[in-house]
Short mmCIF file of C-alpha atoms in Angstrom, two decimals:
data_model
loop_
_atom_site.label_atom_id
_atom_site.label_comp_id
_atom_site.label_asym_id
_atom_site.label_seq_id
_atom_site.Cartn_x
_atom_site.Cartn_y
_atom_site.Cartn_z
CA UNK A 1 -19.15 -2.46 32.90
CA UNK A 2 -17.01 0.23 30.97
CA UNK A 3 -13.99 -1.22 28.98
CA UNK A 4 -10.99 -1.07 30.38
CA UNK A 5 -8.61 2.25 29.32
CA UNK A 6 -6.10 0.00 27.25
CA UNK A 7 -8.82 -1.38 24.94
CA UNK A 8 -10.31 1.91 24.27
CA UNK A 9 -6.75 3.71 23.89
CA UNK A 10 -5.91 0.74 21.55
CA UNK A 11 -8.99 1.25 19.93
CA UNK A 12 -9.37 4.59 19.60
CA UNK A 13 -6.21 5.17 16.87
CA UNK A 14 -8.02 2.70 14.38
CA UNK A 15 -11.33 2.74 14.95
CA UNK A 16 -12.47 5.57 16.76
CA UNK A 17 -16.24 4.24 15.72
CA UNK A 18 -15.82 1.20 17.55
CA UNK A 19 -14.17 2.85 20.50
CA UNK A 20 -17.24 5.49 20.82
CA UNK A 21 -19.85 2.36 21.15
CA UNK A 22 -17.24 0.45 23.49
CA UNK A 23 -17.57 3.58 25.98
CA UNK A 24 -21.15 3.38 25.69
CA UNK A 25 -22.53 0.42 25.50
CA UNK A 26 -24.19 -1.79 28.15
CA UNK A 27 -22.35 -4.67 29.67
CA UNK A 28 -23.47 -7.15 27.62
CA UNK A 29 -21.49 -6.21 24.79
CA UNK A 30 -17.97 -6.49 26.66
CA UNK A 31 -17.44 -9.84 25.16
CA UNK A 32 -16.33 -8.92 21.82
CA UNK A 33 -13.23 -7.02 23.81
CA UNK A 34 -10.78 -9.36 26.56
CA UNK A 35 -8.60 -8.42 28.74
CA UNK A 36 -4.85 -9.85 28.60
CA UNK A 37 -3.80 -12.71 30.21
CA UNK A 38 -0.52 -13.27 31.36
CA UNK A 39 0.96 -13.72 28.14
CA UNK A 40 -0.58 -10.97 26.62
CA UNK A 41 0.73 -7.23 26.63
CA UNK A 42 -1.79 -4.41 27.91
CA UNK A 43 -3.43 -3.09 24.51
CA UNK A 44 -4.16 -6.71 23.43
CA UNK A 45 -6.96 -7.14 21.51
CA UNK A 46 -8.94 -9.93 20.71
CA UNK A 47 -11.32 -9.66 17.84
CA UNK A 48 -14.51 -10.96 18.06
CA UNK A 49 -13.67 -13.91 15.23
CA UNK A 50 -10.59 -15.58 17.30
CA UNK A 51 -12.48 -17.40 18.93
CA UNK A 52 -15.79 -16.36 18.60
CA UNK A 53 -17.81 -15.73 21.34
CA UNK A 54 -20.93 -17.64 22.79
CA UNK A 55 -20.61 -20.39 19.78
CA UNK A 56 -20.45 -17.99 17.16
CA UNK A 57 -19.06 -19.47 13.68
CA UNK A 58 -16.30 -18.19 12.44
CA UNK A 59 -16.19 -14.54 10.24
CA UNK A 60 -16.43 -15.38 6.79
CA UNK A 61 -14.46 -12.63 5.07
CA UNK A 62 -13.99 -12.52 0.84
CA UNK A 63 -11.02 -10.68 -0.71
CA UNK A 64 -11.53 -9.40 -3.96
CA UNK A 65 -8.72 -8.34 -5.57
CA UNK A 66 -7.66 -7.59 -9.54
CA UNK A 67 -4.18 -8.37 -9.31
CA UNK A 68 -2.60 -5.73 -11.54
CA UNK A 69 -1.24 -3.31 -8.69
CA UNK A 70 1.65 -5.13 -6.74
CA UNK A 71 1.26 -2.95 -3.47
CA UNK A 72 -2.41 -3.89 -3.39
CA UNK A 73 -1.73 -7.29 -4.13
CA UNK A 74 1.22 -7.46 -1.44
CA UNK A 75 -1.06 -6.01 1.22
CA UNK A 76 -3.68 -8.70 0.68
CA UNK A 77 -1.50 -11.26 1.20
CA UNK A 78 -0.25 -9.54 4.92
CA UNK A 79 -3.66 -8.85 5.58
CA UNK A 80 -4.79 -12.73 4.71
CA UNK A 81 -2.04 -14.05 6.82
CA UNK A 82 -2.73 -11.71 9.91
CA UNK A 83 -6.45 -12.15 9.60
CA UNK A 84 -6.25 -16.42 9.47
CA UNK A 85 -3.34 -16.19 12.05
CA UNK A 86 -6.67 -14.31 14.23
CA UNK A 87 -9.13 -17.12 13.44
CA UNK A 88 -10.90 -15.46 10.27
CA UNK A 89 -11.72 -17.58 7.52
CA UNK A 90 -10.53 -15.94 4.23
CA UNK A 91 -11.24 -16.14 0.73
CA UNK A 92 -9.17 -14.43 -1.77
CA UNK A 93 -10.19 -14.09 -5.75
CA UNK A 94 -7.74 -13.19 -7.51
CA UNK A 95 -6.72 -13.90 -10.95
CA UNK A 96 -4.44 -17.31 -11.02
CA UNK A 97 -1.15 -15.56 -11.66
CA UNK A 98 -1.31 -13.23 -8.48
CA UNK A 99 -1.64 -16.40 -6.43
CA UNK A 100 1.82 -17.73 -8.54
CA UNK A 101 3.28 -13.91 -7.32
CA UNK A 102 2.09 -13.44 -3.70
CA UNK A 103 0.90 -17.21 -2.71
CA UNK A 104 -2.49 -16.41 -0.85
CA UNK A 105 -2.70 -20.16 -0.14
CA UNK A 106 0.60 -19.62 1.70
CA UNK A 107 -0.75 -17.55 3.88
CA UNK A 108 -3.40 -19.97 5.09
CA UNK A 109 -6.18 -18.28 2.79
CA UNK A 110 -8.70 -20.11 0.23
CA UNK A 111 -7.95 -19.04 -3.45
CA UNK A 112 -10.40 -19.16 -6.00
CA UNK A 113 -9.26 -17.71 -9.54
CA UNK A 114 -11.68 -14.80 -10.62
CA UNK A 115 -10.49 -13.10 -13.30
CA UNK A 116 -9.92 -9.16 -14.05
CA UNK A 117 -13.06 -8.79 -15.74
CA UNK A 118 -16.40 -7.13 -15.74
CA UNK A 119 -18.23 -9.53 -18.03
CA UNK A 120 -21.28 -11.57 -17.21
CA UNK A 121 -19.64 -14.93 -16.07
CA UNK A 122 -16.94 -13.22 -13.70
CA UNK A 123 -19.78 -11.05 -11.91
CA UNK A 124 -21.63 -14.46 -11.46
CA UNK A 125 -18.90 -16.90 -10.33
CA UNK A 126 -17.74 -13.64 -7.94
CA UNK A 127 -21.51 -13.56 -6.57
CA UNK A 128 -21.67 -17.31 -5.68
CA UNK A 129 -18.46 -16.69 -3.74
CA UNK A 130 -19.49 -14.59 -1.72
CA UNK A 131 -22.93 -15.75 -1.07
CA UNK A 132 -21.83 -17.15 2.23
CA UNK A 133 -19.74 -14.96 3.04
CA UNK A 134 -20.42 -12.47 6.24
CA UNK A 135 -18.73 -9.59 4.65
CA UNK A 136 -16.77 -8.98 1.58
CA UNK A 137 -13.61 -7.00 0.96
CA UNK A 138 -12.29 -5.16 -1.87
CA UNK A 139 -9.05 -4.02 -2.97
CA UNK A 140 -8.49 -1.60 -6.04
CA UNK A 141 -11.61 0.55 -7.93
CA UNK A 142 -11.96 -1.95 -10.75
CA UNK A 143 -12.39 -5.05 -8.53
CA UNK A 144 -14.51 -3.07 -6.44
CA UNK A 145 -16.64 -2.51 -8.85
CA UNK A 146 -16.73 -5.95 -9.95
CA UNK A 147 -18.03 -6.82 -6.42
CA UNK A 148 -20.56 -4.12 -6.26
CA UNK A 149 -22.27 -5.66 -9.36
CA UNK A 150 -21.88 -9.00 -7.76
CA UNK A 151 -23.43 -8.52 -4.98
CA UNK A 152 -26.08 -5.97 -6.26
CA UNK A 153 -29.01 -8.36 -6.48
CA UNK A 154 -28.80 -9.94 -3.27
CA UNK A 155 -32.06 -9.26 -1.25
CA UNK A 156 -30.09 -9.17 2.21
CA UNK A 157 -26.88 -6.85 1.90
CA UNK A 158 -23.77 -7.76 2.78
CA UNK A 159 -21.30 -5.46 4.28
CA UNK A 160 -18.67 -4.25 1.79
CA UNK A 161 -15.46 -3.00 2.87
CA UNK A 162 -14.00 -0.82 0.30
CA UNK A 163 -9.51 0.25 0.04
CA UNK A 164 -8.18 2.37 -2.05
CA UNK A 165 -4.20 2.56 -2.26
CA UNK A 166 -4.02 4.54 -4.72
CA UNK A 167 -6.17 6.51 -7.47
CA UNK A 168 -6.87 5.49 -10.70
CA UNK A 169 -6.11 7.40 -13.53
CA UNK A 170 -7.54 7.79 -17.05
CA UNK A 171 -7.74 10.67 -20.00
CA UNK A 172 -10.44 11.82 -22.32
CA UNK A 173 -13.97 9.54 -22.22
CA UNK A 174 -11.95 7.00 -20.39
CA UNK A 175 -11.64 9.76 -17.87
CA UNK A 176 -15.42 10.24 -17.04
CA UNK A 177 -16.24 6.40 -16.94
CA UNK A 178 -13.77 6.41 -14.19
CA UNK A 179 -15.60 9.08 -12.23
CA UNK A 180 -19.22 7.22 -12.64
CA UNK A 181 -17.25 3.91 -11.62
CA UNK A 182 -15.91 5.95 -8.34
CA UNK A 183 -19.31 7.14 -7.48
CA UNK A 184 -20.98 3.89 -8.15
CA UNK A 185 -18.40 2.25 -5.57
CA UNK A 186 -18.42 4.84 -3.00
CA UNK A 187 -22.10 5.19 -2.84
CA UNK A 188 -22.52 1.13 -2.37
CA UNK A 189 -19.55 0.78 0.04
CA UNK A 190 -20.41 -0.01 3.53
CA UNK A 191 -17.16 1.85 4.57
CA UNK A 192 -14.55 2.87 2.48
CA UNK A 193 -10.55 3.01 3.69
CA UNK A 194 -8.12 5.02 1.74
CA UNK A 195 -4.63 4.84 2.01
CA UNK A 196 -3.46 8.69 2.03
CA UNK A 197 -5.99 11.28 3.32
CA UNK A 198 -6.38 12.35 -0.38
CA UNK A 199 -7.84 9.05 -1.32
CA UNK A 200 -10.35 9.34 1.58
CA UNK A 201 -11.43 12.91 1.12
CA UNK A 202 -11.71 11.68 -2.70
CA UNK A 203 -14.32 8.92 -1.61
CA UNK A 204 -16.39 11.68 0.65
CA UNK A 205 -16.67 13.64 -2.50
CA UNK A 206 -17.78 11.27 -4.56
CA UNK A 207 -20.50 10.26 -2.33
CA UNK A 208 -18.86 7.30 0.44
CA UNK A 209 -21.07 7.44 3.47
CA UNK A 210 -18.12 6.15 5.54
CA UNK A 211 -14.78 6.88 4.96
CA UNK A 212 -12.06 6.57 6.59
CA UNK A 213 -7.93 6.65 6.65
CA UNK A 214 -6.53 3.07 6.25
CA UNK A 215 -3.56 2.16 8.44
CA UNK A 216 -1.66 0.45 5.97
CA UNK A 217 1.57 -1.35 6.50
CA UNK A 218 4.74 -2.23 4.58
CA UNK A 219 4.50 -5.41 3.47
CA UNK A 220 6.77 -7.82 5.07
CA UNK A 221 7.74 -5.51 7.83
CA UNK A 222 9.63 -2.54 7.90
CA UNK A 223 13.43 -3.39 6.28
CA UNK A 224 16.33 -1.40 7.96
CA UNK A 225 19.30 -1.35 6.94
CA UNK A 226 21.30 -4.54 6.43
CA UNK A 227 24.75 -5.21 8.96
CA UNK A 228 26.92 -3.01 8.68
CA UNK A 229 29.43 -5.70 7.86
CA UNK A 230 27.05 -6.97 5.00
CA UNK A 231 26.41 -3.47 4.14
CA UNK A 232 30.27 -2.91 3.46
CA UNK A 233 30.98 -6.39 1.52
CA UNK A 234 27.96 -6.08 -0.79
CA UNK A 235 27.66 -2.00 -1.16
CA UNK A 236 31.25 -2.63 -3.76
CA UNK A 237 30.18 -5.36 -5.38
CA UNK A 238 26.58 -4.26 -6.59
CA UNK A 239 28.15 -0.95 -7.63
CA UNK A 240 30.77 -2.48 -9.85
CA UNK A 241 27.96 -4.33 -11.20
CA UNK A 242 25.85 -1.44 -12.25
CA UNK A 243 28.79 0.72 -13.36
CA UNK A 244 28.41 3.13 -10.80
CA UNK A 245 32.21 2.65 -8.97
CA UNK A 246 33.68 5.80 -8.26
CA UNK A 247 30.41 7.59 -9.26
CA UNK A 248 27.27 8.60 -7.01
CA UNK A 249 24.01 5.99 -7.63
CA UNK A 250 20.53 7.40 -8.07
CA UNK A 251 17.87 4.31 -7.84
CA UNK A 252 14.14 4.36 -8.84
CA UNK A 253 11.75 1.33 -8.32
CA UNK A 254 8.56 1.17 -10.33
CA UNK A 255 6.94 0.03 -13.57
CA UNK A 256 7.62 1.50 -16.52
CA UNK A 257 4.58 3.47 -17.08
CA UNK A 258 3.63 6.52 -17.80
CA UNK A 259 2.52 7.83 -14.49
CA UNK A 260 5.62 7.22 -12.64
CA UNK A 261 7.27 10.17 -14.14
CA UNK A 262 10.15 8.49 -16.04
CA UNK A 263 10.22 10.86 -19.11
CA UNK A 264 10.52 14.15 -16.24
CA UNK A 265 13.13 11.81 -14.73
CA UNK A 266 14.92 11.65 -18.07
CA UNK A 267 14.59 15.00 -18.36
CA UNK A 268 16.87 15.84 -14.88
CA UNK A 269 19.57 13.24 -16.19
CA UNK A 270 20.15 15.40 -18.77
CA UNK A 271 21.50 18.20 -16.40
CA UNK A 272 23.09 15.65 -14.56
CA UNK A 273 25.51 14.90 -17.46
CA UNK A 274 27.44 18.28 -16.48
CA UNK A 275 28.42 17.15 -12.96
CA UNK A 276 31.22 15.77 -12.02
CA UNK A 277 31.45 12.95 -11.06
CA UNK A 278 28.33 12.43 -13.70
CA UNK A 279 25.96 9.71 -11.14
CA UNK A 280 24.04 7.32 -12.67
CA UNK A 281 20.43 6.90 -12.59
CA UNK A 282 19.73 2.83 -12.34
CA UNK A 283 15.97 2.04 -12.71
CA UNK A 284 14.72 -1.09 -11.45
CA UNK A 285 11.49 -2.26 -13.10
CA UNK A 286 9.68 -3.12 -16.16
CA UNK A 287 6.60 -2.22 -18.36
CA UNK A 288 5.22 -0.91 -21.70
CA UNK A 289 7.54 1.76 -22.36
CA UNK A 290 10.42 0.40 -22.28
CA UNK A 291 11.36 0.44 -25.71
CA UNK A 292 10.42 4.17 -25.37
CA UNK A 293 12.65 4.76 -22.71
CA UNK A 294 15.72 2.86 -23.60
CA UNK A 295 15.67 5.01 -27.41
CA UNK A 296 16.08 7.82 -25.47
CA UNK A 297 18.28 6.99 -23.05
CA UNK A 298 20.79 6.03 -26.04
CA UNK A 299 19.44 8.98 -28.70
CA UNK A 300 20.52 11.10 -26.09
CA UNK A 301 23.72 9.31 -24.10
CA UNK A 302 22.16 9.30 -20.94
CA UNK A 303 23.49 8.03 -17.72
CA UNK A 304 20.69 5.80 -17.24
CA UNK A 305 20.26 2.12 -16.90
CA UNK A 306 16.93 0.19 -17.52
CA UNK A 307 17.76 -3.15 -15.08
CA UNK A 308 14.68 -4.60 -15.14
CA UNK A 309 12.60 -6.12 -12.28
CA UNK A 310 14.39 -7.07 -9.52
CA UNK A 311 13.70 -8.89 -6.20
CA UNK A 312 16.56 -7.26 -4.30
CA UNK A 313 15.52 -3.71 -3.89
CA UNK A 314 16.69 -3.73 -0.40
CA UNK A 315 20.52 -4.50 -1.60
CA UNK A 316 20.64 -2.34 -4.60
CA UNK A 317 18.80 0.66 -1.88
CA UNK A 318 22.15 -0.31 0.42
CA UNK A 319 24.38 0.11 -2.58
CA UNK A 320 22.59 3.89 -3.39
CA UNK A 321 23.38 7.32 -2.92
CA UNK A 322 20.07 8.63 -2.91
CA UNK A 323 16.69 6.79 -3.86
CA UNK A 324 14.20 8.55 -5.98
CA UNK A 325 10.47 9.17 -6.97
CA UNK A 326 9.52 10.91 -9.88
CA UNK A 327 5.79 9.78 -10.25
CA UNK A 328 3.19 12.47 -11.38
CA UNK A 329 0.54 10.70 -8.68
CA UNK A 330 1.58 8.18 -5.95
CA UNK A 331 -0.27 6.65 -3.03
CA UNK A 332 1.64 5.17 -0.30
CA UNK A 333 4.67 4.81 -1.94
CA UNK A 334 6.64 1.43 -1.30
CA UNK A 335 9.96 2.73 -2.03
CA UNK A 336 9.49 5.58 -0.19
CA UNK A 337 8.99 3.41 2.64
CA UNK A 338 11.76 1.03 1.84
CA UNK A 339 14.02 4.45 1.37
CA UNK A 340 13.26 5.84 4.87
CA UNK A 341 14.02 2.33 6.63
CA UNK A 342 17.50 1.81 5.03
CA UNK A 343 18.36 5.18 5.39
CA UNK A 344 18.62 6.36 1.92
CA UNK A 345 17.86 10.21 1.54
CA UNK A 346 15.09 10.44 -1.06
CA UNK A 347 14.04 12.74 -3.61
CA UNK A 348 10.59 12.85 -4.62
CA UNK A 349 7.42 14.67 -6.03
CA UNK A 350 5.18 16.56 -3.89
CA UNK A 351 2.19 14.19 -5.57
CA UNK A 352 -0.43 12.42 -4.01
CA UNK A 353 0.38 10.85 -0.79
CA UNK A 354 3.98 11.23 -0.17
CA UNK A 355 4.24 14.70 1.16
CA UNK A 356 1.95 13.01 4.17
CA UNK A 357 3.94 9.64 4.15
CA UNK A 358 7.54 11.34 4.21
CA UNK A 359 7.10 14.49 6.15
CA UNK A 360 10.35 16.44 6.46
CA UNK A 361 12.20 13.27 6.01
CA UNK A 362 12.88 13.73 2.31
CA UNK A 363 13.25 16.62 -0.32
CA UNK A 364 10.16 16.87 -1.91
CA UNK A 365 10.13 19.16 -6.00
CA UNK A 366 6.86 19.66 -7.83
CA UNK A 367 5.89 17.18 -10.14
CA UNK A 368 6.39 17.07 -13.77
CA UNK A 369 9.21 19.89 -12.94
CA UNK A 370 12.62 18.06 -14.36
CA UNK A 371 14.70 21.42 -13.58
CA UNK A 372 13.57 21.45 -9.80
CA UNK A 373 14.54 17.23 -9.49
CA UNK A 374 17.66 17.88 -11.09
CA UNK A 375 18.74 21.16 -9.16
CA UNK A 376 17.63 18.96 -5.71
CA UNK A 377 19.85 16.15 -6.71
CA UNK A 378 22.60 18.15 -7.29
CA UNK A 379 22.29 20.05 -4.56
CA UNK A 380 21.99 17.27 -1.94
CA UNK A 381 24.80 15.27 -3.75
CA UNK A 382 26.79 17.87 -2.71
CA UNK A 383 26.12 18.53 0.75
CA UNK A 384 27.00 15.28 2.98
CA UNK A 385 25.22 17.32 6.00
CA UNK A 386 21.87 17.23 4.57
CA UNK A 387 22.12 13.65 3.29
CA UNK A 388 22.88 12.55 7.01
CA UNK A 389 19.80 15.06 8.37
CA UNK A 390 17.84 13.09 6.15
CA UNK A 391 18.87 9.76 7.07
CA UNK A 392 17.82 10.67 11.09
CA UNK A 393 14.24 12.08 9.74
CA UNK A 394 13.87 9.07 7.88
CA UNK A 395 14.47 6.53 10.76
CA UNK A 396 12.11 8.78 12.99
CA UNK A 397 9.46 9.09 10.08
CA UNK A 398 9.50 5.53 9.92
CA UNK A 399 8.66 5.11 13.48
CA UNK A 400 5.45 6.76 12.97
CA UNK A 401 4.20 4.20 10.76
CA UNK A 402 1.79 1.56 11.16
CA UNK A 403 2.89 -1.87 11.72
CA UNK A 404 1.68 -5.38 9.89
CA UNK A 405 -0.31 -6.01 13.44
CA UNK A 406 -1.99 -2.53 13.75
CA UNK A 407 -2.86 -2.75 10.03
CA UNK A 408 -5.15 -5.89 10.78
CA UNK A 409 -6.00 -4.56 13.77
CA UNK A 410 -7.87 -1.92 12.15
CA UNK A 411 -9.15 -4.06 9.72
CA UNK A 412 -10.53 -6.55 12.60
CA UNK A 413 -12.33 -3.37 14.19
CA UNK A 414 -14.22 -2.51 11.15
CA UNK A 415 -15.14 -5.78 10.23
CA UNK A 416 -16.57 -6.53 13.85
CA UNK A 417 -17.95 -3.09 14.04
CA UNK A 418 -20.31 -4.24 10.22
CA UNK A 419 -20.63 -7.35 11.99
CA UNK A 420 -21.82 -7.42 15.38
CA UNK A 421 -25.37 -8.71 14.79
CA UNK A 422 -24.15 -11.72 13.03
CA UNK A 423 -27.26 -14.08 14.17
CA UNK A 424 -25.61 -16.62 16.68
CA UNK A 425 -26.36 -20.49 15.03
#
């Protein structure tokens, strides 16, 4: 009996794979798919692990994740909660202070501390982990690689599910060991998901037999803009804080490394000392070059503030002009998200994934060009009818994007799809 057209239309956007065997396959295989019941919406899908069917056990599912890259580590945690919430049984090793940060346990899922490391003892308390496990999961190149040496001398193979969100980045010899760590992943990776279409023609390249575009969520759930009554009371007040009354407000989000493009972004704020009013660039983060940052900032009498991390991007994105990414690569860029849903025009490099995740919806300069941010800043802070034009594209753009549910539905559909001949107990 053919599945009926709102599985296979549900299906087919994530995991056209899965769909294709649905249309085909005898009748005895309808069970991993159910149709609603009156409390259910058409498109409802149950995944074969909640319940499982005809006294199957529960999917066993490890997360292996390195900790160091908070939209990695934020996406985990969503997927964890969605996945339990569905009946899967999840394991996530991470190193103890990401559990402090993004409380797996929280979520329902079973943390075991595994720390950022390749060494001998981490590869071996990793492999006993997930030595029961029906398939494993891994977040980020370097714990992927950690988990392809675990589970490299394991007679029967477990299926490894493989997501990139964003690409790692290295110079000189460092450089090359990063490509033979790519290839080594992407050859051993059951099926590989990449968050931007770059990162998944990236993994074909390098040798992934299966790879395919992750539908990856903002964490938390998309974040309009706040009441317009809030909006009003706390858009003064976090101005006045910051300096920035009477004065446009330009506000980047990220750590202060190299790749994010502060020293270009430096660069534009010089120009932007001539306007008038002069805005000021807040940035809201912290890492190693600080100090670097902050002696130039005052060497040269910037209008730029170093805030540190904050928790409250949301308010301070209410309380800004325009929102901005300078980064020389990006994958699927949480600001820009966060940008688009409050209705903040952004500016931002053409790099990596964000010409795909923004469309039209923002002004996009080269990277590493300081003279083309700066002219685009000035030029939209000085035409109101843009800014608004952006504000619409950005609502629509957002839209378009994949929810927290269709993210682990996805997810579900390639885990079932590695999984179906789990032997029954």
């Amino acid at each position: 009996m053919p599945e009926p057209p709102y599985v296979l239309a549900s299906l087919a956007r994530y995991a056209p794979e899965t769909a294709r065997r649905l249309r085909t396959a005898p009748s005895f295989c309808t069970f991993f798919v159910t149709r609603p019941t009156p409390n259910q919406e058409p498109g409802h899908v149950t995944p074969v692990s909640s319940p499982s069917p005809h006294g199957q056990p529960p999917l066993r599912t490890v997360q292996v994740l390195g900790g160091g890259n908070a939209g990695s580590s934020a996406h985990v945690r969503s997927l964890a909660a969605g996945l339990v919430a569905r009946g899967v049984k999840v394991t996530v090793c991470a190193p103890t202070e990401a559990e402090r940060t993004y409380d797996f346990s929280g979520a329902g899922a079973h943390h075991v501390h595994v720390p950022r490391s390749s060494d001998p003892v981490s590869v071996a308390a990793l492999r006993a982990l997930c030595a029961d496990a029906d398939l494993v999961h891994a977040h980020g190149l370097h714990a992927s690689f950690r988990t392809v040496l675990a589970l490299g001398g394991r007679r029967i193979r477990t299926p490894l599910v493989v997501t990139w969100h964003d690409r790692a980045h290295a110079e000189g010899a460092r450089a090359h060991l990063l490509r033979v760590l790519e290839r080594r992943v992407t050859k051993a990776a059951t099926v590989v998901l990449g968050a931007t279409s770059e990162l998944v023609d990236r993994a074909r390249a390098t040798g992934a037999r299966d790879a395919r575009l992750a539908a990856v969520a903002l964490p938390g759930g998309p974040r309009g803009p706040l009441d317009p009554d809030e909006a009003e009371r706390l858009r003064p007040k976090l101005r006045a804080e910051l300096g920035a009354t009477g004065r446009p407000l330009l506000l980047a989000v990220g750590s202060l490394e190299r790749h994010r493009g502060y020293d270009v972004l430096l660069d534009a704020a010089r120009a932007w000392r001539h306007l008038d009013p002069v805005p000021l660039v807040v940035v809201a983060g912290e890492g190693p070059l600080r100090a670097e940052l902050q002696r130039r900032i005052e060497d040269e009498a910037l209008p730029v503030a170093l805030i540190g991390r904050r928790d409250d991007v949301r308010d301070l994105l209410t309380a800004a002009d325009l929102a901005l990414l300078p980064s020389l690569r990006e994958g699927r860029s949480v600001l820009a998200q966060e940008a688009l849903h409050a209705r903040v025009p952004l500016v931002a490099t053409d790099a990596g994934g964000t010409p795909e995740l923004v469309g039209d919806a923002a002004e996009l300069v080269p990277a590493s060009d300081a003279e083309a941010l700066a002219g685009a800043v000035a030029r939209l802070l000085g035409a109101p009818e843009r800014r608004e034009l952006l504000r619409e594209r950005g609502a629509r753009q957002a839209a378009t994007w994949p929810t927290e549910d269709a993210t682990v539905a996805q997810v579900l559909s390639v885990y079932d799809e590695l999984t179906l001949h789990r032997p029954l107990l």
